[in-house]
Amino acid sequence: MSGTIAHHPNDPLPKVWDEDSRIGDMLKGKRGLVVGVANADSIAFGCATKLRAFGADIALTYLNDKSKSYVAPLAQEIEADLLLPLDVSQPGQIKAVFDRIAQEWGSLDFVIHSIAFAPREDLHGRIIDCSREGFLQAMQISCHSFLEMAHHAEPLMRPGGALISMSYHGADKVVNHYNMMGPVKAALESSVRYLALELGERGIRVFAVSPGPMRTRAASGIGHFDEILDMAVTRSPGRRLVDISEVGRVVAFLVGGAASGMTGDVIYVDAGLHIMA
Ligand code: NAD
């Protein structure tokens, strides 16, 4: 063991991780909603691409008119069935999305919730100083919206369905600079466990997927993010960052029948970073 870093964040990932040629029709006949595509770097786009490549039909959403111009070509690229507006902070919009899905599809097999928001000023300060409004806004958009989506998805979902939200290791351990998003993601992970109990009898499974740090629009709002990336490369057993395709493949596994015996878990996709002391 040389102790050298095998992969730096600025290097392209080695080809060995690009296994698209193996993709088949494991998810054929399944239909799902993927929320959180802002651009081609979004974790949600990594998920939507892999779910589609495994044969699933996809509905995507966009935040507002400005983001529609970025999301629409991506929806076309993966041949999404539906592209709908969704700002979860606006009352009635989550329900409107599920009403439309009920109308178009009549049923639903999975929901991928890959959204988060915190006001910059609150996110960059100490949590002891964060505002009530900022904390509640972060909690509503990043956590309660998942409960609301589960509420509307439940009557549409068939046994074997899955609800998945994106979390981060800062939920469980103190990660420098993650600040107020730590408690928000902790609430999200706890919500996953309670939802798993409440929906278990209906055969609906619920997961949090916890990716390692990667450069996305949302991540650029976190202070000193380069330090978080460097730390992941230096300290993870894999000595590298993960990419959105790797998250997408794990999500495809969880949605598929192979993970039928699992629910309520936080699944890390971080090249092992979370196991380190
Ligand atoms: P991203 O910026 O590509 O995605 C964030 C998404 O949240 C965007 O599509 C944005 O439109 C959406 N969003 C924000 N406010 C919204 C609202 N009111 N209504 C609807 N959508 C809204 O960044 P990302 O890194 O792909 O983030 C996706 C998820 O992954 C987040 O939950 C984030 O916390 C989590 N995550 C990111 C990392 C990372 O390092 N990038 C690591 C672990 C977890």
PDB file of C-alpha atoms and ligand atoms in Angstrom:
ATOM      1  CA  MET A   1       0.000   0.000   0.000  1.00  0.00           C
ATOM      2  CA  SER A   2       1.696   3.174  -1.187  1.00  0.00           C
ATOM      3  CA  GLY A   3      -0.564   5.646   0.632  1.00  0.00           C
ATOM      4  CA  THR A   4      -0.826   7.754  -2.533  1.00  0.00           C
ATOM      5  CA  ILE A   5      -4.144   9.160  -3.635  1.00  0.00           C
ATOM      6  CA  ALA A   6      -5.476   7.076  -6.479  1.00  0.00           C
ATOM      7  CA  HIS A   7      -7.982   9.608  -7.729  1.00  0.00           C
ATOM      8  CA  HIS A   8      -8.067  13.366  -7.340  1.00  0.00           C
ATOM      9  CA  PRO A   9     -11.378  15.256  -7.552  1.00  0.00           C
ATOM     10  CA  ASN A  10     -10.264  17.048 -10.692  1.00  0.00           C
ATOM     11  CA  ASP A  11      -9.370  13.879 -12.591  1.00  0.00           C
ATOM     12  CA  PRO A  12     -11.988  12.079 -14.683  1.00  0.00           C
ATOM     13  CA  LEU A  13     -13.160   8.855 -13.064  1.00  0.00           C
ATOM     14  CA  PRO A  14     -11.396   5.722 -14.282  1.00  0.00           C
ATOM     15  CA  LYS A  15     -13.210   3.931 -17.111  1.00  0.00           C
ATOM     16  CA  VAL A  16     -13.703   0.832 -14.958  1.00  0.00           C
ATOM     17  CA  TRP A  17     -16.632   2.544 -13.202  1.00  0.00           C
ATOM     18  CA  ASP A  18     -18.494   3.157 -16.425  1.00  0.00           C
ATOM     19  CA  GLU A  19     -20.428  -0.074 -16.812  1.00  0.00           C
ATOM     20  CA  ASP A  20     -23.342   1.217 -18.887  1.00  0.00           C
ATOM     21  CA  SER A  21     -22.932  -1.617 -21.352  1.00  0.00           C
ATOM     22  CA  ARG A  22     -24.198  -4.087 -18.714  1.00  0.00           C
ATOM     23  CA  ILE A  23     -27.557  -2.376 -18.365  1.00  0.00           C
ATOM     24  CA  GLY A  24     -30.688  -4.345 -19.217  1.00  0.00           C
ATOM     25  CA  ASP A  25     -34.411  -4.352 -18.475  1.00  0.00           C
ATOM     26  CA  MET A  26     -34.420  -5.070 -14.717  1.00  0.00           C
ATOM     27  CA  LEU A  27     -36.917  -2.215 -14.120  1.00  0.00           C
ATOM     28  CA  LYS A  28     -39.080  -2.682 -17.224  1.00  0.00           C
ATOM     29  CA  GLY A  29     -42.746  -1.964 -16.413  1.00  0.00           C
ATOM     30  CA  LYS A  30     -41.907   0.206 -13.379  1.00  0.00           C
ATOM     31  CA  ARG A  31     -42.831   3.881 -13.320  1.00  0.00           C
ATOM     32  CA  GLY A  32     -41.368   6.541 -11.089  1.00  0.00           C
ATOM     33  CA  LEU A  33     -41.083  10.195 -10.241  1.00  0.00           C
ATOM     34  CA  VAL A  34     -37.612  11.753  -9.935  1.00  0.00           C
ATOM     35  CA  VAL A  35     -37.524  15.182  -8.252  1.00  0.00           C
ATOM     36  CA  GLY A  36     -34.361  17.292  -8.125  1.00  0.00           C
ATOM     37  CA  VAL A  37     -32.890  17.566 -11.614  1.00  0.00           C
ATOM     38  CA  ALA A  38     -31.429  21.064 -12.026  1.00  0.00           C
ATOM     39  CA  ASN A  39     -28.751  20.174 -14.609  1.00  0.00           C
ATOM     40  CA  ALA A  40     -26.675  17.252 -15.917  1.00  0.00           C
ATOM     41  CA  ASP A  41     -24.540  17.270 -12.728  1.00  0.00           C
ATOM     42  CA  SER A  42     -27.534  16.739 -10.414  1.00  0.00           C
ATOM     43  CA  ILE A  43     -27.574  13.536  -8.386  1.00  0.00           C
ATOM     44  CA  ALA A  44     -31.229  13.226  -9.480  1.00  0.00           C
ATOM     45  CA  PHE A  45     -30.090  13.141 -13.126  1.00  0.00           C
ATOM     46  CA  GLY A  46     -27.631  10.338 -12.320  1.00  0.00           C
ATOM     47  CA  CYS A  47     -30.575   8.459 -10.791  1.00  0.00           C
ATOM     48  CA  ALA A  48     -33.020   9.202 -13.627  1.00  0.00           C
ATOM     49  CA  THR A  49     -30.468   8.162 -16.259  1.00  0.00           C
ATOM     50  CA  LYS A  50     -29.731   4.803 -14.633  1.00  0.00           C
ATOM     51  CA  LEU A  51     -33.393   4.064 -13.754  1.00  0.00           C
ATOM     52  CA  ARG A  52     -34.304   4.736 -17.384  1.00  0.00           C
ATOM     53  CA  ALA A  53     -31.376   2.678 -18.657  1.00  0.00           C
ATOM     54  CA  PHE A  54     -32.660  -0.253 -16.583  1.00  0.00           C
ATOM     55  CA  GLY A  55     -36.025   0.118 -18.339  1.00  0.00           C
ATOM     56  CA  ALA A  56     -38.151   2.256 -15.975  1.00  0.00           C
ATOM     57  CA  ASP A  57     -40.522   4.978 -17.205  1.00  0.00           C
ATOM     58  CA  ILE A  58     -39.693   8.344 -15.670  1.00  0.00           C
ATOM     59  CA  ALA A  59     -41.515  11.544 -14.703  1.00  0.00           C
ATOM     60  CA  LEU A  60     -39.227  14.531 -14.055  1.00  0.00           C
ATOM     61  CA  THR A  61     -39.930  17.919 -12.492  1.00  0.00           C
ATOM     62  CA  TYR A  62     -38.346  21.359 -12.816  1.00  0.00           C
ATOM     63  CA  LEU A  63     -38.271  24.094 -10.171  1.00  0.00           C
ATOM     64  CA  ASN A  64     -39.342  27.127 -12.242  1.00  0.00           C
ATOM     65  CA  ASP A  65     -39.339  28.593 -15.756  1.00  0.00           C
ATOM     66  CA  LYS A  66     -35.630  29.404 -15.574  1.00  0.00           C
ATOM     67  CA  SER A  67     -34.662  25.837 -14.697  1.00  0.00           C
ATOM     68  CA  LYS A  68     -37.094  24.408 -17.279  1.00  0.00           C
ATOM     69  CA  SER A  69     -34.705  25.416 -20.087  1.00  0.00           C
ATOM     70  CA  TYR A  70     -31.975  23.234 -18.487  1.00  0.00           C
ATOM     71  CA  VAL A  71     -34.197  20.324 -17.481  1.00  0.00           C
ATOM     72  CA  ALA A  72     -36.297  19.985 -20.674  1.00  0.00           C
ATOM     73  CA  PRO A  73     -33.372  18.829 -22.902  1.00  0.00           C
ATOM     74  CA  LEU A  74     -32.339  16.318 -20.213  1.00  0.00           C
ATOM     75  CA  ALA A  75     -35.911  15.005 -20.035  1.00  0.00           C
ATOM     76  CA  GLN A  76     -35.801  14.577 -23.792  1.00  0.00           C
ATOM     77  CA  GLU A  77     -32.398  12.849 -23.621  1.00  0.00           C
ATOM     78  CA  ILE A  78     -33.710  10.131 -21.310  1.00  0.00           C
ATOM     79  CA  GLU A  79     -37.139  10.022 -23.004  1.00  0.00           C
ATOM     80  CA  ALA A  80     -39.036  10.953 -19.850  1.00  0.00           C
ATOM     81  CA  ASP A  81     -42.789  10.349 -20.092  1.00  0.00           C
ATOM     82  CA  LEU A  82     -43.705  13.473 -18.104  1.00  0.00           C
ATOM     83  CA  LEU A  83     -42.076  16.807 -17.296  1.00  0.00           C
ATOM     84  CA  LEU A  84     -43.951  18.804 -14.653  1.00  0.00           C
ATOM     85  CA  PRO A  85     -43.357  22.008 -12.668  1.00  0.00           C
ATOM     86  CA  LEU A  86     -42.695  21.571  -8.945  1.00  0.00           C
ATOM     87  CA  ASP A  87     -41.633  24.058  -6.307  1.00  0.00           C
ATOM     88  CA  VAL A  88     -42.309  22.180  -3.064  1.00  0.00           C
ATOM     89  CA  SER A  89     -42.462  25.448  -1.107  1.00  0.00           C
ATOM     90  CA  GLN A  90     -45.614  26.430  -3.031  1.00  0.00           C
ATOM     91  CA  PRO A  91     -48.822  25.053  -1.479  1.00  0.00           C
ATOM     92  CA  GLY A  92     -50.678  22.620  -3.736  1.00  0.00           C
ATOM     93  CA  GLN A  93     -47.821  21.937  -6.162  1.00  0.00           C
ATOM     94  CA  ILE A  94     -46.848  18.535  -4.737  1.00  0.00           C
ATOM     95  CA  LYS A  95     -50.480  17.399  -4.893  1.00  0.00           C
ATOM     96  CA  ALA A  96     -50.781  18.699  -8.467  1.00  0.00           C
ATOM     97  CA  VAL A  97     -47.816  16.551  -9.567  1.00  0.00           C
ATOM     98  CA  PHE A  98     -49.292  13.393  -8.026  1.00  0.00           C
ATOM     99  CA  ASP A  99     -52.761  14.179  -9.436  1.00  0.00           C
ATOM    100  CA  ARG A 100     -51.225  14.379 -12.901  1.00  0.00           C
ATOM    101  CA  ILE A 101     -49.340  11.122 -12.375  1.00  0.00           C
ATOM    102  CA  ALA A 102     -52.571   9.436 -11.230  1.00  0.00           C
ATOM    103  CA  GLN A 103     -54.249  10.706 -14.398  1.00  0.00           C
ATOM    104  CA  GLU A 104     -51.455   9.662 -16.776  1.00  0.00           C
ATOM    105  CA  TRP A 105     -50.174   6.452 -15.209  1.00  0.00           C
ATOM    106  CA  GLY A 106     -52.783   5.392 -12.604  1.00  0.00           C
ATOM    107  CA  SER A 107     -50.039   3.890 -10.406  1.00  0.00           C
ATOM    108  CA  LEU A 108     -46.485   4.532  -9.285  1.00  0.00           C
ATOM    109  CA  ASP A 109     -43.564   2.265  -8.319  1.00  0.00           C
ATOM    110  CA  PHE A 110     -40.977   4.700  -6.970  1.00  0.00           C
ATOM    111  CA  VAL A 111     -40.289   8.283  -5.938  1.00  0.00           C
ATOM    112  CA  ILE A 112     -36.758   9.725  -5.796  1.00  0.00           C
ATOM    113  CA  HIS A 113     -36.580  12.878  -3.647  1.00  0.00           C
ATOM    114  CA  SER A 114     -33.237  14.580  -4.327  1.00  0.00           C
ATOM    115  CA  ILE A 115     -33.757  18.175  -3.209  1.00  0.00           C
ATOM    116  CA  ALA A 116     -32.437  20.388  -0.456  1.00  0.00           C
ATOM    117  CA  PHE A 117     -32.309  24.073   0.311  1.00  0.00           C
ATOM    118  CA  ALA A 118     -31.068  26.353   3.083  1.00  0.00           C
ATOM    119  CA  PRO A 119     -30.754  30.149   2.986  1.00  0.00           C
ATOM    120  CA  ARG A 120     -27.086  31.001   2.401  1.00  0.00           C
ATOM    121  CA  GLU A 121     -26.716  33.259   5.437  1.00  0.00           C
ATOM    122  CA  ASP A 122     -28.074  30.611   7.798  1.00  0.00           C
ATOM    123  CA  LEU A 123     -26.128  27.801   6.117  1.00  0.00           C
ATOM    124  CA  HIS A 124     -22.821  29.640   6.457  1.00  0.00           C
ATOM    125  CA  GLY A 125     -23.240  30.581  10.093  1.00  0.00           C
ATOM    126  CA  ARG A 126     -23.155  28.604  13.327  1.00  0.00           C
ATOM    127  CA  ILE A 127     -26.347  26.626  13.975  1.00  0.00           C
ATOM    128  CA  ILE A 128     -26.667  28.408  17.315  1.00  0.00           C
ATOM    129  CA  ASP A 129     -27.239  31.627  15.331  1.00  0.00           C
ATOM    130  CA  CYS A 130     -29.515  30.344  12.554  1.00  0.00           C
ATOM    131  CA  SER A 131     -32.851  32.103  12.110  1.00  0.00           C
ATOM    132  CA  ARG A 132     -36.192  30.492  12.858  1.00  0.00           C
ATOM    133  CA  GLU A 133     -37.393  31.308   9.317  1.00  0.00           C
ATOM    134  CA  GLY A 134     -34.240  29.890   7.706  1.00  0.00           C
ATOM    135  CA  PHE A 135     -34.362  26.693   9.727  1.00  0.00           C
ATOM    136  CA  LEU A 136     -38.059  26.135   9.003  1.00  0.00           C
ATOM    137  CA  GLN A 137     -37.566  26.814   5.293  1.00  0.00           C
ATOM    138  CA  ALA A 138     -34.674  24.335   5.116  1.00  0.00           C
ATOM    139  CA  MET A 139     -36.717  21.772   7.034  1.00  0.00           C
ATOM    140  CA  GLN A 140     -39.813  22.233   4.864  1.00  0.00           C
ATOM    141  CA  ILE A 141     -38.023  21.986   1.517  1.00  0.00           C
ATOM    142  CA  SER A 142     -35.418  19.369   2.454  1.00  0.00           C
ATOM    143  CA  CYS A 143     -37.403  17.121   4.823  1.00  0.00           C
ATOM    144  CA  HIS A 144     -41.146  17.734   5.159  1.00  0.00           C
ATOM    145  CA  SER A 145     -41.581  17.696   1.360  1.00  0.00           C
ATOM    146  CA  PHE A 146     -40.492  14.029   1.447  1.00  0.00           C
ATOM    147  CA  LEU A 147     -43.279  13.246   3.938  1.00  0.00           C
ATOM    148  CA  GLU A 148     -45.751  15.115   1.728  1.00  0.00           C
ATOM    149  CA  MET A 149     -44.617  13.192  -1.336  1.00  0.00           C
ATOM    150  CA  ALA A 150     -44.981   9.917   0.576  1.00  0.00           C
ATOM    151  CA  HIS A 151     -48.512  10.973   1.612  1.00  0.00           C
ATOM    152  CA  HIS A 152     -49.570  11.547  -1.992  1.00  0.00           C
ATOM    153  CA  ALA A 153     -47.658   8.554  -3.354  1.00  0.00           C
ATOM    154  CA  GLU A 154     -49.125   6.003  -0.898  1.00  0.00           C
ATOM    155  CA  PRO A 155     -52.520   5.497  -2.604  1.00  0.00           C
ATOM    156  CA  LEU A 156     -50.826   5.173  -6.003  1.00  0.00           C
ATOM    157  CA  MET A 157     -48.085   2.770  -5.000  1.00  0.00           C
ATOM    158  CA  ARG A 158     -48.148  -0.950  -5.574  1.00  0.00           C
ATOM    159  CA  PRO A 159     -46.535  -3.491  -3.223  1.00  0.00           C
ATOM    160  CA  GLY A 160     -42.799  -3.568  -3.952  1.00  0.00           C
ATOM    161  CA  GLY A 161     -42.666   0.197  -4.424  1.00  0.00           C
ATOM    162  CA  ALA A 162     -39.872   2.355  -3.020  1.00  0.00           C
ATOM    163  CA  LEU A 163     -39.490   5.911  -1.719  1.00  0.00           C
ATOM    164  CA  ILE A 164     -35.898   7.202  -1.652  1.00  0.00           C
ATOM    165  CA  SER A 165     -34.441  10.486  -0.409  1.00  0.00           C
ATOM    166  CA  MET A 166     -30.862  11.818  -0.602  1.00  0.00           C
ATOM    167  CA  SER A 167     -29.093  12.393   2.703  1.00  0.00           C
ATOM    168  CA  TYR A 168     -25.494  13.059   3.744  1.00  0.00           C
ATOM    169  CA  HIS A 169     -23.112  11.778   6.442  1.00  0.00           C
ATOM    170  CA  GLY A 170     -23.416  15.158   8.211  1.00  0.00           C
ATOM    171  CA  ALA A 171     -26.784  13.829   9.491  1.00  0.00           C
ATOM    172  CA  ASP A 172     -25.020  11.330  11.723  1.00  0.00           C
ATOM    173  CA  LYS A 173     -21.570  12.821  12.401  1.00  0.00           C
ATOM    174  CA  VAL A 174     -20.453  16.426  12.696  1.00  0.00           C
ATOM    175  CA  VAL A 175     -18.926  17.464   9.374  1.00  0.00           C
ATOM    176  CA  ASN A 176     -17.179  20.828   9.501  1.00  0.00           C
ATOM    177  CA  HIS A 177     -19.056  23.484   7.477  1.00  0.00           C
ATOM    178  CA  TYR A 178     -22.200  21.344   6.955  1.00  0.00           C
ATOM    179  CA  ASN A 179     -23.781  23.381   9.769  1.00  0.00           C
ATOM    180  CA  MET A 180     -27.609  23.583   9.899  1.00  0.00           C
ATOM    181  CA  MET A 181     -28.071  20.954   7.177  1.00  0.00           C
ATOM    182  CA  GLY A 182     -26.801  18.377   9.712  1.00  0.00           C
ATOM    183  CA  PRO A 183     -29.927  18.520  11.925  1.00  0.00           C
ATOM    184  CA  VAL A 184     -32.145  18.823   8.837  1.00  0.00           C
ATOM    185  CA  LYS A 185     -30.702  15.648   7.287  1.00  0.00           C
ATOM    186  CA  ALA A 186     -30.924  13.905  10.686  1.00  0.00           C
ATOM    187  CA  ALA A 187     -34.670  14.624  10.675  1.00  0.00           C
ATOM    188  CA  LEU A 188     -34.849  13.306   7.103  1.00  0.00           C
ATOM    189  CA  GLU A 189     -33.114  10.033   8.027  1.00  0.00           C
ATOM    190  CA  SER A 190     -35.393   9.580  11.042  1.00  0.00           C
ATOM    191  CA  SER A 191     -38.423  10.262   8.819  1.00  0.00           C
ATOM    192  CA  VAL A 192     -37.222   7.462   6.530  1.00  0.00           C
ATOM    193  CA  ARG A 193     -37.312   4.995   9.439  1.00  0.00           C
ATOM    194  CA  TYR A 194     -40.803   6.031  10.610  1.00  0.00           C
ATOM    195  CA  LEU A 195     -42.146   5.958   7.040  1.00  0.00           C
ATOM    196  CA  ALA A 196     -40.644   2.484   6.615  1.00  0.00           C
ATOM    197  CA  LEU A 197     -42.709   1.290   9.597  1.00  0.00           C
ATOM    198  CA  GLU A 198     -45.899   3.036   8.510  1.00  0.00           C
ATOM    199  CA  LEU A 199     -45.738   1.804   4.900  1.00  0.00           C
ATOM    200  CA  GLY A 200     -44.171  -1.605   5.530  1.00  0.00           C
ATOM    201  CA  GLU A 201     -47.473  -3.506   5.673  1.00  0.00           C
ATOM    202  CA  ARG A 202     -48.396  -2.179   2.244  1.00  0.00           C
ATOM    203  CA  GLY A 203     -45.121  -3.555   0.876  1.00  0.00           C
ATOM    204  CA  ILE A 204     -43.702  -0.073   0.264  1.00  0.00           C
ATOM    205  CA  ARG A 205     -40.007   0.309   1.161  1.00  0.00           C
ATOM    206  CA  VAL A 206     -38.313   3.549   2.199  1.00  0.00           C
ATOM    207  CA  PHE A 207     -34.607   4.457   2.063  1.00  0.00           C
ATOM    208  CA  ALA A 208     -32.153   7.269   2.462  1.00  0.00           C
ATOM    209  CA  VAL A 209     -29.180   7.127   0.103  1.00  0.00           C
ATOM    210  CA  SER A 210     -26.153   8.990   1.452  1.00  0.00           C
ATOM    211  CA  PRO A 211     -23.677   9.939  -1.284  1.00  0.00           C
ATOM    212  CA  GLY A 212     -20.174  11.190  -0.634  1.00  0.00           C
ATOM    213  CA  PRO A 213     -19.489  14.816  -1.562  1.00  0.00           C
ATOM    214  CA  MET A 214     -19.579  15.751  -5.234  1.00  0.00           C
ATOM    215  CA  ARG A 215     -19.599  18.987  -7.185  1.00  0.00           C
ATOM    216  CA  THR A 216     -23.199  20.043  -7.854  1.00  0.00           C
ATOM    217  CA  ARG A 217     -25.111  23.305  -7.742  1.00  0.00           C
ATOM    218  CA  ALA A 218     -26.447  22.606  -4.231  1.00  0.00           C
ATOM    219  CA  ALA A 219     -22.987  21.648  -2.949  1.00  0.00           C
ATOM    220  CA  SER A 220     -21.529  24.929  -4.183  1.00  0.00           C
ATOM    221  CA  GLY A 221     -23.630  26.672  -1.508  1.00  0.00           C
ATOM    222  CA  ILE A 222     -21.752  24.891   1.304  1.00  0.00           C
ATOM    223  CA  GLY A 223     -18.803  26.847   2.697  1.00  0.00           C
ATOM    224  CA  HIS A 224     -15.272  25.452   2.165  1.00  0.00           C
ATOM    225  CA  PHE A 225     -16.657  22.695  -0.059  1.00  0.00           C
ATOM    226  CA  ASP A 226     -13.240  22.081  -1.669  1.00  0.00           C
ATOM    227  CA  GLU A 227     -11.932  21.076   1.765  1.00  0.00           C
ATOM    228  CA  ILE A 228     -14.808  18.594   2.124  1.00  0.00           C
ATOM    229  CA  LEU A 229     -13.950  17.121  -1.309  1.00  0.00           C
ATOM    230  CA  ASP A 230     -10.228  16.903  -0.519  1.00  0.00           C
ATOM    231  CA  MET A 231     -10.978  15.260   2.818  1.00  0.00           C
ATOM    232  CA  ALA A 232     -13.150  12.640   1.088  1.00  0.00           C
ATOM    233  CA  VAL A 233     -10.334  11.755  -1.309  1.00  0.00           C
ATOM    234  CA  THR A 234      -7.677  11.646   1.399  1.00  0.00           C
ATOM    235  CA  ARG A 235      -9.662   9.730   4.018  1.00  0.00           C
ATOM    236  CA  SER A 236     -12.032   7.367   2.196  1.00  0.00           C
ATOM    237  CA  PRO A 237     -10.879   3.763   1.850  1.00  0.00           C
ATOM    238  CA  GLY A 238     -11.482   4.135  -1.891  1.00  0.00           C
ATOM    239  CA  ARG A 239      -9.218   7.246  -1.936  1.00  0.00           C
ATOM    240  CA  ARG A 240     -11.575   8.856  -4.439  1.00  0.00           C
ATOM    241  CA  LEU A 241     -14.841  10.645  -4.951  1.00  0.00           C
ATOM    242  CA  VAL A 242     -17.987   8.902  -6.170  1.00  0.00           C
ATOM    243  CA  ASP A 243     -20.011  10.100  -9.153  1.00  0.00           C
ATOM    244  CA  ILE A 244     -23.732  10.481  -9.884  1.00  0.00           C
ATOM    245  CA  SER A 245     -23.832   7.290 -11.988  1.00  0.00           C
ATOM    246  CA  GLU A 246     -22.691   5.270  -8.990  1.00  0.00           C
ATOM    247  CA  VAL A 247     -25.500   6.756  -6.912  1.00  0.00           C
ATOM    248  CA  GLY A 248     -27.912   6.021  -9.774  1.00  0.00           C
ATOM    249  CA  ARG A 249     -26.923   2.353  -9.906  1.00  0.00           C
ATOM    250  CA  VAL A 250     -27.513   1.899  -6.160  1.00  0.00           C
ATOM    251  CA  VAL A 251     -30.888   3.617  -6.454  1.00  0.00           C
ATOM    252  CA  ALA A 252     -31.793   1.283  -9.341  1.00  0.00           C
ATOM    253  CA  PHE A 253     -30.867  -1.696  -7.136  1.00  0.00           C
ATOM    254  CA  LEU A 254     -33.036  -0.415  -4.264  1.00  0.00           C
ATOM    255  CA  VAL A 255     -36.013   0.213  -6.565  1.00  0.00           C
ATOM    256  CA  GLY A 256     -35.696  -3.244  -8.120  1.00  0.00           C
ATOM    257  CA  GLY A 257     -36.805  -6.613  -6.789  1.00  0.00           C
ATOM    258  CA  ALA A 258     -33.275  -7.510  -5.660  1.00  0.00           C
ATOM    259  CA  ALA A 259     -33.725  -5.226  -2.622  1.00  0.00           C
ATOM    260  CA  SER A 260     -37.212  -6.573  -1.721  1.00  0.00           C
ATOM    261  CA  GLY A 261     -36.008  -7.639   1.742  1.00  0.00           C
ATOM    262  CA  MET A 262     -34.677  -4.207   2.707  1.00  0.00           C
ATOM    263  CA  THR A 263     -36.338  -1.109   4.133  1.00  0.00           C
ATOM    264  CA  GLY A 264     -35.653   1.817   6.486  1.00  0.00           C
ATOM    265  CA  ASP A 265     -31.904   1.915   5.840  1.00  0.00           C
ATOM    266  CA  VAL A 266     -29.439   4.669   5.137  1.00  0.00           C
ATOM    267  CA  ILE A 267     -27.308   3.356   2.265  1.00  0.00           C
ATOM    268  CA  TYR A 268     -23.933   5.069   1.849  1.00  0.00           C
ATOM    269  CA  VAL A 269     -22.424   5.551  -1.595  1.00  0.00           C
ATOM    270  CA  ASP A 270     -19.222   7.296  -0.536  1.00  0.00           C
ATOM    271  CA  ALA A 271     -16.280   4.981  -1.340  1.00  0.00           C
ATOM    272  CA  GLY A 272     -16.416   3.980   2.353  1.00  0.00           C
ATOM    273  CA  LEU A 273     -15.757   7.427   3.840  1.00  0.00           C
ATOM    274  CA  HIS A 274     -18.378   7.029   6.609  1.00  0.00           C
ATOM    275  CA  ILE A 275     -16.646   4.031   8.204  1.00  0.00           C
ATOM    276  CA  MET A 276     -13.552   6.060   9.083  1.00  0.00           C
ATOM    277  CA  ALA A 277     -13.001   7.295  12.658  1.00  0.00           C
TER     278      ALA A 277
HETATM  279  P1  NAD B   1     -28.543  20.005  -7.256  1.00  0.00           P
HETATM  280  O1  NAD B   1     -28.396  21.473  -7.054  1.00  0.00           O
HETATM  281  O2  NAD B   1     -28.243  19.458  -8.589  1.00  0.00           O
HETATM  282  O3  NAD B   1     -29.994  19.515  -6.818  1.00  0.00           O
HETATM  283  C1  NAD B   1     -30.730  20.153  -5.804  1.00  0.00           C
HETATM  284  C2  NAD B   1     -32.143  20.244  -6.331  1.00  0.00           C
HETATM  285  O4  NAD B   1     -33.020  20.776  -5.314  1.00  0.00           O
HETATM  286  C3  NAD B   1     -32.266  21.168  -7.543  1.00  0.00           C
HETATM  287  O5  NAD B   1     -32.814  20.454  -8.615  1.00  0.00           O
HETATM  288  C4  NAD B   1     -33.214  22.248  -7.070  1.00  0.00           C
HETATM  289  O6  NAD B   1     -34.080  22.726  -8.111  1.00  0.00           O
HETATM  290  C5  NAD B   1     -34.023  21.467  -6.027  1.00  0.00           C
HETATM  291  N1  NAD B   1     -34.802  22.347  -5.166  1.00  0.00           N
HETATM  292  C6  NAD B   1     -34.359  23.312  -4.307  1.00  0.00           C
HETATM  293  N2  NAD B   1     -35.423  23.948  -3.775  1.00  0.00           N
HETATM  294  C7  NAD B   1     -36.552  23.352  -4.270  1.00  0.00           C
HETATM  295  C8  NAD B   1     -37.940  23.577  -4.110  1.00  0.00           C
HETATM  296  N3  NAD B   1     -38.429  24.549  -3.333  1.00  0.00           N
HETATM  297  N4  NAD B   1     -38.804  22.788  -4.799  1.00  0.00           N
HETATM  298  C9  NAD B   1     -38.352  21.814  -5.630  1.00  0.00           C
HETATM  299  N5  NAD B   1     -37.042  21.571  -5.830  1.00  0.00           N
HETATM  300  C10 NAD B   1     -36.154  22.344  -5.165  1.00  0.00           C
HETATM  301  O7  NAD B   1     -27.582  19.349  -6.133  1.00  0.00           O
HETATM  302  P2  NAD B   1     -27.424  17.810  -5.652  1.00  0.00           P
HETATM  303  O8  NAD B   1     -26.122  17.770  -4.963  1.00  0.00           O
HETATM  304  O9  NAD B   1     -27.712  16.880  -6.759  1.00  0.00           O
HETATM  305  O10 NAD B   1     -28.527  17.702  -4.499  1.00  0.00           O
HETATM  306  C11 NAD B   1     -29.498  16.671  -4.482  1.00  0.00           C
HETATM  307  C12 NAD B   1     -29.614  16.079  -3.092  1.00  0.00           C
HETATM  308  O11 NAD B   1     -28.423  15.365  -2.794  1.00  0.00           O
HETATM  309  C13 NAD B   1     -29.802  17.090  -1.961  1.00  0.00           C
HETATM  310  O12 NAD B   1     -30.710  16.556  -1.023  1.00  0.00           O
HETATM  311  C14 NAD B   1     -28.420  17.160  -1.342  1.00  0.00           C
HETATM  312  O13 NAD B   1     -28.457  17.561   0.003  1.00  0.00           O
HETATM  313  C15 NAD B   1     -28.007  15.718  -1.499  1.00  0.00           C
HETATM  314  N6  NAD B   1     -26.560  15.438  -1.363  1.00  0.00           N
HETATM  315  C16 NAD B   1     -25.644  16.115  -2.105  1.00  0.00           C
HETATM  316  C17 NAD B   1     -24.294  15.814  -1.957  1.00  0.00           C
HETATM  317  C18 NAD B   1     -23.252  16.562  -2.738  1.00  0.00           C
HETATM  318  O14 NAD B   1     -22.088  16.563  -2.329  1.00  0.00           O
HETATM  319  N7  NAD B   1     -23.583  17.172  -3.858  1.00  0.00           N
HETATM  320  C19 NAD B   1     -23.889  14.820  -1.063  1.00  0.00           C
HETATM  321  C20 NAD B   1     -24.853  14.134  -0.320  1.00  0.00           C
HETATM  322  C21 NAD B   1     -26.186  14.459  -0.479  1.00  0.00           C
END
